[in-house]
mmCIF file of C-alpha atoms in Angstrom:
data_model
loop_
_atom_site.group_PDB
_atom_site.id
_atom_site.type_symbol
_atom_site.label_atom_id
_atom_site.label_comp_id
_atom_site.label_asym_id
_atom_site.label_seq_id
_atom_site.Cartn_x
_atom_site.Cartn_y
_atom_site.Cartn_z
ATOM 1 C CA UNK E 1 66.040 91.669 96.228
ATOM 2 C CA UNK E 2 65.733 92.418 100.127
ATOM 3 C CA UNK E 3 62.105 92.710 101.054
ATOM 4 C CA UNK E 4 60.554 93.987 104.233
ATOM 5 C CA UNK E 5 56.751 93.520 105.140
ATOM 6 C CA UNK E 6 55.186 94.721 108.507
ATOM 7 C CA UNK E 7 52.218 94.032 109.979
ATOM 8 C CA UNK E 8 49.434 95.090 110.950
ATOM 9 C CA UNK E 9 49.384 98.291 108.762
ATOM 10 C CA UNK E 10 47.455 99.968 111.639
ATOM 11 C CA UNK E 11 47.117 99.261 115.201
ATOM 12 C CA UNK E 12 44.612 100.815 117.813
ATOM 13 C CA UNK E 13 45.117 99.762 121.373
ATOM 14 C CA UNK E 14 43.821 101.200 124.576
ATOM 15 C CA UNK E 15 46.519 102.543 127.179
ATOM 16 C CA UNK E 16 47.824 99.541 129.207
ATOM 17 C CA UNK E 17 46.909 97.104 126.430
ATOM 18 C CA UNK E 18 50.056 95.133 125.346
ATOM 19 C CA UNK E 19 50.404 94.184 121.727
ATOM 20 C CA UNK E 20 53.307 93.208 119.043
ATOM 21 C CA UNK E 21 54.193 94.532 115.949
ATOM 22 C CA UNK E 22 55.737 92.051 113.302
ATOM 23 C CA UNK E 23 58.415 92.828 110.579
ATOM 24 C CA UNK E 24 58.960 89.863 108.185
ATOM 25 C CA UNK E 25 61.975 90.069 106.134
ATOM 26 C CA UNK E 26 63.740 88.354 103.080
ATOM 27 C CA UNK E 27 67.424 89.149 102.635
ATOM 28 C CA UNK E 28 70.365 86.971 101.772
ATOM 29 C CA UNK E 29 73.047 87.531 104.628
ATOM 30 C CA UNK E 30 71.312 89.813 107.311
ATOM 31 C CA UNK E 31 73.640 92.325 108.523
ATOM 32 C CA UNK E 32 71.275 94.341 110.856
ATOM 33 C CA UNK E 33 67.630 94.930 111.419
ATOM 34 C CA UNK E 34 66.556 98.159 112.326
ATOM 35 C CA UNK E 35 63.502 99.764 114.173
ATOM 36 C CA UNK E 36 62.589 103.184 113.923
ATOM 37 C CA UNK E 37 59.689 105.403 115.527
ATOM 38 C CA UNK E 38 58.618 108.283 113.217
ATOM 39 C CA UNK E 39 56.110 111.057 114.363
ATOM 40 C CA UNK E 40 53.800 112.678 111.907
ATOM 41 C CA UNK E 41 56.008 115.423 109.988
ATOM 42 C CA UNK E 42 59.146 114.583 111.746
ATOM 43 C CA UNK E 43 62.088 112.290 110.682
ATOM 44 C CA UNK E 44 62.426 108.802 111.896
ATOM 45 C CA UNK E 45 64.127 108.257 115.473
ATOM 46 C CA UNK E 46 66.443 105.195 115.815
ATOM 47 C CA UNK E 47 65.473 102.930 118.476
ATOM 48 C CA UNK E 48 67.203 99.517 118.205
ATOM 49 C CA UNK E 49 69.553 97.601 115.881
ATOM 50 C CA UNK E 50 69.570 93.763 115.995
ATOM 51 C CA UNK E 51 72.298 91.672 114.223
ATOM 52 C CA UNK E 52 71.449 88.011 114.958
ATOM 53 C CA UNK E 53 68.697 85.524 115.440
ATOM 54 C CA UNK E 54 67.723 85.312 119.446
ATOM 55 C CA UNK E 55 69.263 88.799 120.114
ATOM 56 C CA UNK E 56 66.799 91.034 122.228
ATOM 57 C CA UNK E 57 66.615 94.744 123.348
ATOM 58 C CA UNK E 58 64.802 96.974 125.601
ATOM 59 C CA UNK E 59 63.756 100.645 125.862
ATOM 60 C CA UNK E 60 61.539 101.672 128.486
ATOM 61 C CA UNK E 61 58.054 99.954 127.099
ATOM 62 C CA UNK E 62 59.580 98.509 124.220
ATOM 63 C CA UNK E 63 61.118 95.084 123.444
ATOM 64 C CA UNK E 64 62.583 94.157 119.858
ATOM 65 C CA UNK E 65 63.458 90.662 119.186
ATOM 66 C CA UNK E 66 64.812 88.816 116.158
ATOM 67 C CA UNK E 67 64.465 85.456 114.410
ATOM 68 C CA UNK E 68 65.783 84.328 111.197
ATOM 69 C CA UNK E 69 62.804 85.230 109.342
ATOM 70 C CA UNK E 70 61.133 88.134 111.597
ATOM 71 C CA UNK E 71 61.202 90.442 114.003
ATOM 72 C CA UNK E 72 58.760 91.600 116.877
ATOM 73 C CA UNK E 73 58.476 94.767 118.609
ATOM 74 C CA UNK E 74 56.858 94.119 121.744
ATOM 75 C CA UNK E 75 54.717 97.163 123.566
ATOM 76 C CA UNK E 76 54.205 96.458 127.041
ATOM 77 C CA UNK E 77 51.491 98.333 128.777
ATOM 78 C CA UNK E 78 51.375 101.268 126.061
ATOM 79 C CA UNK E 79 50.649 105.059 126.779
ATOM 80 C CA UNK E 80 49.085 107.518 124.357
ATOM 81 C CA UNK E 81 52.708 109.063 123.705
ATOM 82 C CA UNK E 82 53.707 105.833 122.285
ATOM 83 C CA UNK E 83 51.453 106.616 119.199
ATOM 84 C CA UNK E 84 53.597 106.879 116.243
ATOM 85 C CA UNK E 85 54.426 105.211 113.163
ATOM 86 C CA UNK E 86 57.170 102.418 113.745
ATOM 87 C CA UNK E 87 59.408 101.549 110.746
ATOM 88 C CA UNK E 88 61.548 98.388 110.333
ATOM 89 C CA UNK E 89 64.499 98.208 107.976
ATOM 90 C CA UNK E 90 67.331 95.764 107.108
ATOM 91 C CA UNK E 91 70.594 95.728 105.631
ATOM 92 C CA UNK E 92 72.462 93.069 104.050
ATOM 93 C CA UNK E 93 72.273 90.859 100.917
ATOM 94 C CA UNK E 94 74.100 91.939 97.946
ATOM 95 C CA UNK E 95 74.000 95.588 98.260
ATOM 96 C CA UNK E 96 77.045 97.138 99.346
ATOM 97 C CA UNK E 97 77.783 100.230 101.777
ATOM 98 C CA UNK E 98 74.928 101.045 104.289
ATOM 99 C CA UNK E 99 71.988 101.085 102.386
ATOM 100 C CA UNK E 100 68.795 99.866 104.227
ATOM 101 C CA UNK E 101 65.392 98.828 103.087
ATOM 102 C CA UNK E 102 62.305 99.816 104.734
ATOM 103 C CA UNK E 103 59.149 98.241 105.148
ATOM 104 C CA UNK E 104 56.036 100.446 105.122
ATOM 105 C CA UNK E 105 55.460 100.975 108.431
ATOM 106 C CA UNK E 106 52.913 100.201 111.442
ATOM 107 C CA UNK E 107 50.840 103.324 112.405
ATOM 108 C CA UNK E 108 50.030 102.490 116.190
ATOM 109 C CA UNK E 109 47.215 104.705 118.050
ATOM 110 C CA UNK E 110 46.892 104.493 121.738
ATOM 111 C CA UNK E 111 43.615 105.907 123.527
ATOM 112 C CA UNK E 112 43.571 107.066 126.870
ATOM 113 C CA UNK X 1 66.867 116.633 118.587
ATOM 114 C CA UNK X 2 69.249 114.486 116.301
ATOM 115 C CA UNK X 3 72.564 115.499 115.080
ATOM 116 C CA UNK X 4 71.421 115.999 111.783
ATOM 117 C CA UNK X 5 69.444 119.201 110.703
ATOM 118 C CA UNK X 6 67.845 119.942 107.492
ATOM 119 C CA UNK X 7 66.864 123.375 105.928
ATOM 120 C CA UNK X 8 64.264 124.523 105.242
ATOM 121 C CA UNK X 9 61.849 122.455 106.702
ATOM 122 C CA UNK X 10 58.898 123.430 104.535
ATOM 123 C CA UNK X 11 59.158 124.506 100.687
ATOM 124 C CA UNK X 12 56.685 125.682 98.242
ATOM 125 C CA UNK X 13 57.897 126.096 94.761
ATOM 126 C CA UNK X 14 56.509 126.041 91.518
ATOM 127 C CA UNK X 15 57.385 123.688 88.503
ATOM 128 C CA UNK X 16 59.816 126.393 86.847
ATOM 129 C CA UNK X 17 61.854 127.157 90.154
ATOM 130 C CA UNK X 18 65.192 126.019 91.301
ATOM 131 C CA UNK X 19 65.766 125.416 94.931
ATOM 132 C CA UNK X 20 68.252 123.589 97.169
ATOM 133 C CA UNK X 21 67.706 121.531 100.383
ATOM 134 C CA UNK X 22 70.407 121.209 102.644
ATOM 135 C CA UNK X 23 71.600 118.623 105.405
ATOM 136 C CA UNK X 24 74.333 119.118 107.883
ATOM 137 C CA UNK X 25 75.543 116.185 110.524
ATOM 138 C CA UNK X 26 77.014 116.945 113.550
ATOM 139 C CA UNK X 27 77.960 113.119 114.355
ATOM 140 C CA UNK X 28 81.162 112.890 113.026
ATOM 141 C CA UNK X 29 79.851 110.228 110.275
ATOM 142 C CA UNK X 30 81.071 109.414 107.047
ATOM 143 C CA UNK X 31 78.192 108.343 104.887
ATOM 144 C CA UNK X 32 75.060 110.673 104.121
ATOM 145 C CA UNK X 33 72.037 109.606 102.522
ATOM 146 C CA UNK X 34 68.969 111.461 100.835
ATOM 147 C CA UNK X 35 65.516 109.634 100.922
ATOM 148 C CA UNK X 36 62.146 110.596 99.959
ATOM 149 C CA UNK X 37 59.296 109.725 101.920
ATOM 150 C CA UNK X 38 55.786 109.749 100.136
ATOM 151 C CA UNK X 39 52.397 108.613 101.683
ATOM 152 C CA UNK X 40 51.804 105.025 102.043
ATOM 153 C CA UNK X 41 54.855 104.280 100.455
ATOM 154 C CA UNK X 42 58.287 103.019 102.272
ATOM 155 C CA UNK X 43 61.191 105.277 102.172
ATOM 156 C CA UNK X 44 62.749 105.621 98.972
ATOM 157 C CA UNK X 45 66.732 105.724 98.744
ATOM 158 C CA UNK X 46 67.504 108.392 96.418
ATOM 159 C CA UNK X 47 71.458 108.990 97.103
ATOM 160 C CA UNK X 48 74.495 107.648 99.154
ATOM 161 C CA UNK X 49 77.680 109.404 99.689
ATOM 162 C CA UNK X 50 80.235 107.558 101.696
ATOM 163 C CA UNK X 51 84.093 106.959 101.648
ATOM 164 C CA UNK X 52 83.421 103.999 100.048
ATOM 165 C CA UNK X 53 80.960 104.823 97.209
ATOM 166 C CA UNK X 54 78.669 107.040 95.721
ATOM 167 C CA UNK X 55 75.624 105.752 94.760
ATOM 168 C CA UNK X 56 72.676 107.054 92.646
ATOM 169 C CA UNK X 57 69.338 105.548 92.382
ATOM 170 C CA UNK X 58 69.103 105.147 88.599
ATOM 171 C CA UNK X 59 65.153 105.615 89.247
ATOM 172 C CA UNK X 60 65.790 109.083 90.381
ATOM 173 C CA UNK X 61 64.992 111.701 87.468
ATOM 174 C CA UNK X 62 67.603 114.107 86.804
ATOM 175 C CA UNK X 63 65.694 117.045 88.020
ATOM 176 C CA UNK X 64 66.906 116.011 91.225
ATOM 177 C CA UNK X 65 70.936 116.740 91.643
ATOM 178 C CA UNK X 66 72.747 115.857 94.916
ATOM 179 C CA UNK X 67 76.008 117.534 95.757
ATOM 180 C CA UNK X 68 78.338 116.349 98.766
ATOM 181 C CA UNK X 69 81.307 118.753 99.261
ATOM 182 C CA UNK X 70 82.433 117.118 102.268
ATOM 183 C CA UNK X 71 81.270 114.669 105.056
ATOM 184 C CA UNK X 72 79.308 117.020 107.081
ATOM 185 C CA UNK X 73 77.184 118.546 104.515
ATOM 186 C CA UNK X 74 74.932 117.232 101.819
ATOM 187 C CA UNK X 75 72.682 119.406 99.293
ATOM 188 C CA UNK X 76 69.819 118.259 97.119
ATOM 189 C CA UNK X 77 69.399 120.732 93.934
ATOM 190 C CA UNK X 78 65.720 120.741 92.641
ATOM 191 C CA UNK X 79 64.983 122.000 89.322
ATOM 192 C CA UNK X 80 61.663 121.900 86.925
ATOM 193 C CA UNK X 81 60.165 119.467 89.715
ATOM 194 C CA UNK X 82 56.683 118.088 89.052
ATOM 195 C CA UNK X 83 53.715 117.899 91.489
ATOM 196 C CA UNK X 84 54.286 114.315 91.928
ATOM 197 C CA UNK X 85 57.846 115.198 93.701
ATOM 198 C CA UNK X 86 56.001 116.617 96.413
ATOM 199 C CA UNK X 87 57.152 114.621 99.582
ATOM 200 C CA UNK X 88 58.899 114.800 102.817
ATOM 201 C CA UNK X 89 62.624 114.693 101.854
ATOM 202 C CA UNK X 90 64.707 112.838 104.593
ATOM 203 C CA UNK X 91 68.460 113.435 105.025
ATOM 204 C CA UNK X 92 70.226 110.819 107.098
ATOM 205 C CA UNK X 93 73.911 109.997 108.243
ATOM 206 C CA UNK X 94 75.908 106.624 109.324
ATOM 207 C CA UNK X 95 79.290 106.020 110.708
ATOM 208 C CA UNK X 96 80.110 104.073 107.446
ATOM 209 C CA UNK X 97 82.991 101.685 107.089
ATOM 210 C CA UNK X 98 81.138 98.527 106.285
ATOM 211 C CA UNK X 99 80.813 97.095 109.667
ATOM 212 C CA UNK X 100 77.513 96.013 110.574
ATOM 213 C CA UNK X 101 77.365 97.997 113.514
ATOM 214 C CA UNK X 102 78.446 101.073 111.606
ATOM 215 C CA UNK X 103 75.331 100.938 109.404
ATOM 216 C CA UNK X 104 72.691 102.574 111.623
ATOM 217 C CA UNK X 105 71.322 105.604 110.093
ATOM 218 C CA UNK X 106 70.094 108.740 112.034
ATOM 219 C CA UNK X 107 67.719 111.174 110.295
ATOM 220 C CA UNK X 108 67.070 114.590 110.201
ATOM 221 C CA UNK X 109 63.795 116.363 110.794
ATOM 222 C CA UNK X 110 63.163 116.502 106.712
ATOM 223 C CA UNK X 111 61.756 118.904 104.612
ATOM 224 C CA UNK X 112 58.243 118.977 103.634
ATOM 225 C CA UNK X 113 58.187 120.127 99.698
ATOM 226 C CA UNK X 114 54.961 120.919 98.183
ATOM 227 C CA UNK X 115 55.267 121.464 94.122
ATOM 228 C CA UNK X 116 52.527 123.645 92.845
#
């Protein structure tokens, strides 16, 4: 059974204080790892898809990396508007089609 | 705003009511999904519709009934719900086709449902 574990559950940072969020996964035959951002009361917003170990992608202050067991979402010099819940998901394993397995998310708060 | 829209955005219903949630995607995708999001829990996949498959999560109660008349529209029919069904219901779509680069899902804004 595919599993995704995100840590920490919640993270508070001061503006400009860089940090990383972790997503550990267990899946046989990873097809893709996905990062989303979700603001309260809204749907998840797609950020990145990573397909193979060693791959990295960047978008503004965010950088996602992937190894064979985990992914990190690095946030450099965060701003208050980066406050949100960040979700990680994987596709792969024995499931067919485009089904994703999600983690519980990391709630990030950036204080000014 | 994403290319996936959902209506209504908020819904309050009694346990004896019948209502429907609507989702429409404007991305030309071939797969659509319903998810349930409850507090402190991961997104729970309820239903998948695609050219390749229609998947129903066997753990979803029969009081939830999906309908997918075409690749752009998806409905979730609700009847005799329970208070524990209160949650954010999210619709998503993906390109489908089975390729790994076609699995990225794009979400709508959700319908916040409250069952009294």
